[in-house]
mmCIF file of C-alpha atoms in Angstrom:
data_model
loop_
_atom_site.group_PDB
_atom_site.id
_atom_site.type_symbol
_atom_site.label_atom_id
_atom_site.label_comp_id
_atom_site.label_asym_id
_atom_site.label_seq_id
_atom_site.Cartn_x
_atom_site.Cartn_y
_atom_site.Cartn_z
ATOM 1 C CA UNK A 29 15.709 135.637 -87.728
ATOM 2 C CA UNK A 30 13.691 133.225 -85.494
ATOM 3 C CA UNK A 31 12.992 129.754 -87.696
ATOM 4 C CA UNK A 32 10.544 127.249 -86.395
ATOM 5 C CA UNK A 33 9.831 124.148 -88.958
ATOM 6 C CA UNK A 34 7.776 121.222 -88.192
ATOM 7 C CA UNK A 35 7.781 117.824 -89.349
ATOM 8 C CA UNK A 36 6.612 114.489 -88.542
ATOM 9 C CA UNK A 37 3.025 114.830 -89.190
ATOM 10 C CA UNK A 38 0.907 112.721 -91.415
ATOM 11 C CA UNK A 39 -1.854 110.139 -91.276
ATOM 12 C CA UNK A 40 -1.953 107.720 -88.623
ATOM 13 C CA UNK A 41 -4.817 104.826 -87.611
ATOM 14 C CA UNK A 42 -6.761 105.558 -84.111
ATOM 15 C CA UNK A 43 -4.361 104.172 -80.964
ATOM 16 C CA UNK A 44 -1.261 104.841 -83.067
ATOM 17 C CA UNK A 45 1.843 106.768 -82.274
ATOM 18 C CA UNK A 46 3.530 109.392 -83.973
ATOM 19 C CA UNK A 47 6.096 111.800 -83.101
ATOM 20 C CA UNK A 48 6.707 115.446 -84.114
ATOM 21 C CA UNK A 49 10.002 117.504 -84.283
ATOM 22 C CA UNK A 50 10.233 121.006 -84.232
ATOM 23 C CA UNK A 51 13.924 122.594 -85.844
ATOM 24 C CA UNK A 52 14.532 126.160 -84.291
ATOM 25 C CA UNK A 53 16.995 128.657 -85.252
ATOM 26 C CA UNK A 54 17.858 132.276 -85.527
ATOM 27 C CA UNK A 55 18.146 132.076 -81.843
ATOM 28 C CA UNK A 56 19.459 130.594 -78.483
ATOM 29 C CA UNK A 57 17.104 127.895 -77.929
ATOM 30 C CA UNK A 58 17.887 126.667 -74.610
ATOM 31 C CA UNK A 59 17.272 130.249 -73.059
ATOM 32 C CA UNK A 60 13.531 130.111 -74.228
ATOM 33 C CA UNK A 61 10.439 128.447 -73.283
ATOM 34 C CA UNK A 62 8.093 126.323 -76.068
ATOM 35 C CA UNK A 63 5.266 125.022 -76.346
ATOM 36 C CA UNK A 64 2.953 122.711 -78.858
ATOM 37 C CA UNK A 65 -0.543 124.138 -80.116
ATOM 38 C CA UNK A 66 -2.904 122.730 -82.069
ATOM 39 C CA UNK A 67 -5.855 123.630 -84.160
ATOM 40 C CA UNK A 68 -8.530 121.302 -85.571
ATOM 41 C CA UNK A 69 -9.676 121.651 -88.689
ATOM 42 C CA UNK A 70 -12.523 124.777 -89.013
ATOM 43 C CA UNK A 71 -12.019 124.985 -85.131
ATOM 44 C CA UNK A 72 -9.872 127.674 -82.896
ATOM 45 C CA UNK A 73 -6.251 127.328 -81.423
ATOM 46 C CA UNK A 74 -5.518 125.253 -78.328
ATOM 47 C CA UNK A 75 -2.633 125.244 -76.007
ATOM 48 C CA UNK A 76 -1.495 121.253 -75.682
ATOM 49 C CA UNK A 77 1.779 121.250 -73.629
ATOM 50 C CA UNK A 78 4.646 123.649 -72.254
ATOM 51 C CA UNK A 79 8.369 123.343 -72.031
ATOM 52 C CA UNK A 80 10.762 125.767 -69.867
ATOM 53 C CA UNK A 81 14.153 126.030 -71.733
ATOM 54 C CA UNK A 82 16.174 124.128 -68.945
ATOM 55 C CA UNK A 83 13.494 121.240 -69.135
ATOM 56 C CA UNK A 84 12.734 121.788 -65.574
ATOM 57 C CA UNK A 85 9.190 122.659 -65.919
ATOM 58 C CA UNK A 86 6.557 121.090 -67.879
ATOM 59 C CA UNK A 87 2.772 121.025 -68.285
ATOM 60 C CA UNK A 88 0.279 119.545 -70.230
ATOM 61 C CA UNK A 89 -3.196 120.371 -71.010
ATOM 62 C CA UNK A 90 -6.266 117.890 -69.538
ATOM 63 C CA UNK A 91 -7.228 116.560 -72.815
ATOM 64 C CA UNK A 92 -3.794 114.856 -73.666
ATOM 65 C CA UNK A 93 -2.518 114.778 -70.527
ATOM 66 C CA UNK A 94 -1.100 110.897 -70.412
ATOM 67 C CA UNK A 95 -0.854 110.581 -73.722
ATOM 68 C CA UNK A 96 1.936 113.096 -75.044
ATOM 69 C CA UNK A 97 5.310 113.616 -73.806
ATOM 70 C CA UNK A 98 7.282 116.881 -75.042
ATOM 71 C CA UNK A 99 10.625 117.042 -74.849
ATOM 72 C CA UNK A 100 13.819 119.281 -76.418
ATOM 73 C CA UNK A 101 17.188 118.614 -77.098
ATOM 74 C CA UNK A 102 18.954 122.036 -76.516
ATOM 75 C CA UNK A 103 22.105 120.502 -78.351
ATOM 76 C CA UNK A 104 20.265 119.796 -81.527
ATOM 77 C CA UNK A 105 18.069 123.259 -81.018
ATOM 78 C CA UNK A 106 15.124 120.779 -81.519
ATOM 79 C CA UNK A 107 11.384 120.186 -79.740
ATOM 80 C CA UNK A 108 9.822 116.917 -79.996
ATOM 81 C CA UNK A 109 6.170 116.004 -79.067
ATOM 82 C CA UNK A 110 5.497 112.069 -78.760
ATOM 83 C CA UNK A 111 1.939 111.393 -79.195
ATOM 84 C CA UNK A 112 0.151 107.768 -78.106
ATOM 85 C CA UNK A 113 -2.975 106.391 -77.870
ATOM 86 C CA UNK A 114 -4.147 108.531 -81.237
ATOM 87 C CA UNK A 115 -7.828 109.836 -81.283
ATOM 88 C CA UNK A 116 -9.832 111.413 -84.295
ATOM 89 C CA UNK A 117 -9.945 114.335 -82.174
ATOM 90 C CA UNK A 118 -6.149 114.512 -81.624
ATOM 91 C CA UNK A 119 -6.600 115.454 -85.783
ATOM 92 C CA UNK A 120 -5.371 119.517 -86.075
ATOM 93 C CA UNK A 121 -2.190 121.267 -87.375
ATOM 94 C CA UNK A 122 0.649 121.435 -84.903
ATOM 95 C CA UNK A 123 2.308 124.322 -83.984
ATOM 96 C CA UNK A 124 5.408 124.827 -82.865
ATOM 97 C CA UNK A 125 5.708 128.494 -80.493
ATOM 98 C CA UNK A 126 8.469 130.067 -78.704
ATOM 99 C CA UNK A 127 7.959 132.212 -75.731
ATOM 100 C CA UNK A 128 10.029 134.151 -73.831
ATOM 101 C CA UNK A 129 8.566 133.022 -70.847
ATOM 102 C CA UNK A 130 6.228 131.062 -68.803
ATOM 103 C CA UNK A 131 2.608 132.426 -67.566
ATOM 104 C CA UNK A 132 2.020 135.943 -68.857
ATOM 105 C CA UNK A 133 4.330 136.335 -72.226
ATOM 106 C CA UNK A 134 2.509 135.669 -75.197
ATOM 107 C CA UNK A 135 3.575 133.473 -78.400
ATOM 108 C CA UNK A 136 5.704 135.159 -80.111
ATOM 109 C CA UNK A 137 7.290 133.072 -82.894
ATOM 110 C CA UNK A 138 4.862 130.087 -84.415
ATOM 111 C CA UNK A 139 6.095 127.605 -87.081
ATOM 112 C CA UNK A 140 3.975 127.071 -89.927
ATOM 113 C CA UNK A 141 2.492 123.892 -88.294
ATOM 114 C CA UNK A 142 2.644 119.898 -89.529
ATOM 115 C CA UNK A 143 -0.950 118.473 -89.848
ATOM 116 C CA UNK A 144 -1.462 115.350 -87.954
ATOM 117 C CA UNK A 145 -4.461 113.496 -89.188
ATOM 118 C CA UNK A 146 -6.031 110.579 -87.249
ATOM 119 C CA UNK A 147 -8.364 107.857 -89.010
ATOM 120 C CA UNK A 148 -8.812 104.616 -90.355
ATOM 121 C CA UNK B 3 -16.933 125.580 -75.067
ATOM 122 C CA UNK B 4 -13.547 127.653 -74.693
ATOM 123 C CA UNK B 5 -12.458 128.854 -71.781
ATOM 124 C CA UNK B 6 -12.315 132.716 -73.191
ATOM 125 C CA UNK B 7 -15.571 133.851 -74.760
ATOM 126 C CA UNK B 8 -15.145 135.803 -78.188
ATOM 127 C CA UNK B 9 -18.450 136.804 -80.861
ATOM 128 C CA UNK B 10 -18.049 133.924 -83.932
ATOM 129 C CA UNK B 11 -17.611 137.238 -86.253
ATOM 130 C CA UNK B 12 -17.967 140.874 -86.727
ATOM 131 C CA UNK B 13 -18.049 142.977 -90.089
ATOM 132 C CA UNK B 14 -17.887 146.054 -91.069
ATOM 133 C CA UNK B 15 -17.440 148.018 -94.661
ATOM 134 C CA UNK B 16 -13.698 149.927 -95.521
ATOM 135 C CA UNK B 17 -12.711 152.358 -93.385
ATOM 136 C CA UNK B 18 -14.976 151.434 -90.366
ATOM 137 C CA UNK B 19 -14.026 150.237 -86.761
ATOM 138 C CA UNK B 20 -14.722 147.365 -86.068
ATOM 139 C CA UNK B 21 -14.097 145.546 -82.113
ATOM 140 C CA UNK B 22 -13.706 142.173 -80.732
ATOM 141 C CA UNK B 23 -14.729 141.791 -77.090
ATOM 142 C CA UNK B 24 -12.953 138.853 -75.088
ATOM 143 C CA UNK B 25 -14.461 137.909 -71.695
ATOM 144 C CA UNK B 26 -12.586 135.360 -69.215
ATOM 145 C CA UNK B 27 -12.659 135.330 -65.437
ATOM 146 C CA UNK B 28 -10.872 135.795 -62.260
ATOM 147 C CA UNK B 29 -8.391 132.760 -62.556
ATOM 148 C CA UNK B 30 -7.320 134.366 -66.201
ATOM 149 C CA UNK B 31 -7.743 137.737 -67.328
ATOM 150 C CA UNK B 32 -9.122 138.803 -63.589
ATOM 151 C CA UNK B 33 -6.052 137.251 -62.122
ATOM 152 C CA UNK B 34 -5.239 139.573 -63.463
ATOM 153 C CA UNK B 35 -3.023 137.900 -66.346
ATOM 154 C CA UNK B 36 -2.334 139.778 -69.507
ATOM 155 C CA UNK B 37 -4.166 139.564 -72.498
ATOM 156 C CA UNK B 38 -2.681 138.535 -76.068
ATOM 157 C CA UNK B 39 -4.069 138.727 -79.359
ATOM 158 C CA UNK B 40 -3.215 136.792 -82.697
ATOM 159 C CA UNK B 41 -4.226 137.573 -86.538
ATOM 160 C CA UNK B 42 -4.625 134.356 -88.639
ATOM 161 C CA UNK B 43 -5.273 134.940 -92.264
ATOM 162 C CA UNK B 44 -6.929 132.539 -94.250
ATOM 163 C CA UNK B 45 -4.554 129.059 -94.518
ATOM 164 C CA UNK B 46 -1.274 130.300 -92.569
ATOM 165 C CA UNK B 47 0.147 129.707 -89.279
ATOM 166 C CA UNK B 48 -1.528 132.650 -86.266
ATOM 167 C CA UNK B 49 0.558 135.786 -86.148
ATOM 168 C CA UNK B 50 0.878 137.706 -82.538
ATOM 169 C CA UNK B 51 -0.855 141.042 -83.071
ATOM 170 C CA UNK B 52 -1.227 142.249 -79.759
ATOM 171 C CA UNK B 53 0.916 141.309 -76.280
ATOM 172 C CA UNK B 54 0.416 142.449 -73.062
ATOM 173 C CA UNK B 55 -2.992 143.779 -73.248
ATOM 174 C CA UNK B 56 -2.158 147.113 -75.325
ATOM 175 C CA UNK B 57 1.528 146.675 -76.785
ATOM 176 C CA UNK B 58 1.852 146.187 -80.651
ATOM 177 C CA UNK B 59 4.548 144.435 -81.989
ATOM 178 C CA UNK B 60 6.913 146.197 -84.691
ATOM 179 C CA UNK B 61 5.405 146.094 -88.200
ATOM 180 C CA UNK B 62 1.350 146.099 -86.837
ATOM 181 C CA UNK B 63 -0.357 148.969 -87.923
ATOM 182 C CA UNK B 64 -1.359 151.247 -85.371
ATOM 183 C CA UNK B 65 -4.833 150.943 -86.536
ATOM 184 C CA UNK B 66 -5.226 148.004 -84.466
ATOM 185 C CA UNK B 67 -5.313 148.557 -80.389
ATOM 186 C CA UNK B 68 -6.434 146.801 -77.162
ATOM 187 C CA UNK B 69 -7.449 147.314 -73.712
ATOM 188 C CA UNK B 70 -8.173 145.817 -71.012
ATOM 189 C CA UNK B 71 -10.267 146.137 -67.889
ATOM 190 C CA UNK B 72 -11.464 143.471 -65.251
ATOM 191 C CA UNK B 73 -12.214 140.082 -66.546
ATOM 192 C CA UNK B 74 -12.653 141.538 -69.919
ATOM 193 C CA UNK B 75 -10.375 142.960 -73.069
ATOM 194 C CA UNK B 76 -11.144 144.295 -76.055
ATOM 195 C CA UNK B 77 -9.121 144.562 -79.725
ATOM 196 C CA UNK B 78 -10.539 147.078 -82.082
ATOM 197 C CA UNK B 79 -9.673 147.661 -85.891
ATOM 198 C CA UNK B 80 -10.256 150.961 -87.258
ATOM 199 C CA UNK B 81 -9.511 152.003 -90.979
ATOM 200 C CA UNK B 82 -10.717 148.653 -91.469
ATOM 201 C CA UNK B 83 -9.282 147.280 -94.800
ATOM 202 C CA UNK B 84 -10.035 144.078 -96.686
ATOM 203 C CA UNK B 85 -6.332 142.374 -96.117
ATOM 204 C CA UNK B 86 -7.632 142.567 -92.566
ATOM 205 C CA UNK B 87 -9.877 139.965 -93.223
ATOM 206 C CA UNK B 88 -8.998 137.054 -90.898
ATOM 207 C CA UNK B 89 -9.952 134.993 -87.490
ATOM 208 C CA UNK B 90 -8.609 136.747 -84.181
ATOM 209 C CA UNK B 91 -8.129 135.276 -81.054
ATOM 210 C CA UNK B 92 -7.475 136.295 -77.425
ATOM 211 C CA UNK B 93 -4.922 134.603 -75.363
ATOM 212 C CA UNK B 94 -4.203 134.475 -71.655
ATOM 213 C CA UNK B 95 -2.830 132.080 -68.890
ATOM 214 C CA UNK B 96 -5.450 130.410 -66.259
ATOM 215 C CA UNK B 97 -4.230 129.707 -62.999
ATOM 216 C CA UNK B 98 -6.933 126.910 -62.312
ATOM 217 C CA UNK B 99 -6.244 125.213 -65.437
ATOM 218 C CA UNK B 100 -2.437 125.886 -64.704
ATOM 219 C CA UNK B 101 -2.258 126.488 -68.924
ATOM 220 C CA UNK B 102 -2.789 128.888 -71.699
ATOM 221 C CA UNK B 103 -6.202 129.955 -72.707
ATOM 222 C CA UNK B 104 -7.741 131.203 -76.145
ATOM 223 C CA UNK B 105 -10.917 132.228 -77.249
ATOM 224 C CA UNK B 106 -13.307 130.324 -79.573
ATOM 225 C CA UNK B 107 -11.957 133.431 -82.683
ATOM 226 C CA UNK B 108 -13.358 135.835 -83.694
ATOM 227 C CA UNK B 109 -14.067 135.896 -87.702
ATOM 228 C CA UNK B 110 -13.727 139.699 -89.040
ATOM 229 C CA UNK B 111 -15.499 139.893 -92.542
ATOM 230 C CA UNK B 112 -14.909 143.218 -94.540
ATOM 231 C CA UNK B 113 -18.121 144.088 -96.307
#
């Protein structure tokens, strides 16, 4: 069955970097699309960035555009989110979620999320 | 302020319907892009509940549906029972924003 697990998160001082991995399995991950959301603590879900399963197409959303990269390694079934220039407000749980595609399919498969906190 | 407009909560006593409105506009939902909806019980990772405006996924009840109309959709719970307890949100893509959308969540308490 689909398997999404998270690491990399922890605490980190504002401007600081850190990078998260997502491991998939249970499926052929190059032939899906994934994306990174996040959810503050106490606050709602937010879509962060997008990545088509050939790499081809990526987006990011306006409030960490600049400062994240996403990338995957279809060899390694793995999703990786590099974050810079650390805020308080970049503090949330990150998801990792597979989709089968781009625009109108929903998330279908979420991991159970690393927690990324930001402070000093 | 998010970009899809849900009530903060709704409540209702066993065995009642309860419903979640979720308003957007014409660059998401009036696009017209479909509407998703996600269960997220208390301290675990959102669950998709609802896809493509009306379509339940195997293993949700049937006592939760959806619809959809204009820059608008709607999830409703009926037979409510206390495991249902849990923040909803509605999901779509937005053209302008060229991303995904949620609303702010919609907290269902069972009385």
């Amino acid at each position: 069955q689909v398997h999404l697990v998270e690491s990399g998160g922890g605490q980190v001082k504002p401007g600081g970097s850190l990078r998260l991995s997502c491991a998939a399995s249970g499926f052929i991950f190059s032939g899906y699309y994934m994306s990174w959301i996040r959810q503050a603590p106490g606050k709602g879900l937010e879509w962060i960035s997008y990545i088509s399963g050939s790499n081809d197409t990526i987006y990011y959303a306006d409030s960490v555009k600049g400062r994240i990269t996403v990338s995957r390694d279809n060899a390694k079934n793995s999703l990786y989110l590099q974050m810079n220039a650390l805020r308080p407000d970049d503090t949330a749980i990150y998801y990792c979620v597979r989709s089968d595609c781009g625009g109108d399919c929903p998330f279908e498969y979420w991991g159970q999320g690393t927690l990324v906190t930001v402070s000093s | 302020q998010s970009v899809l407009t849900q009530p903060p909560s709704v409540s209702g006593a066993p065995g009642q319907r309860v419903s979640i409105s979720c308003t957007g506009s014409i660059s998401n939902i009036g696009a017209p892009y479909d509407v998703h909806w996600y269960q997220q019980l208390p301290g675990t990772a959102p669950r998709l509940l609802i896809y493509n405006n009306i379509y339940r996924p195997s293993g949700v009840p049937d006592r939760f549906s959806a619809s959809k109309s204009g820059t608008s959709a709607s999830l409703a719970i009926s037979g409510l029972q206390a495991g249902d307890e849990a923040e909803y949100y509605c999901q779509s893509y937005d053209e302008n924003l060229i991303g995904w959308v949620f609303g702010g969540g919609t907290k269902v308490n069972v009385l």
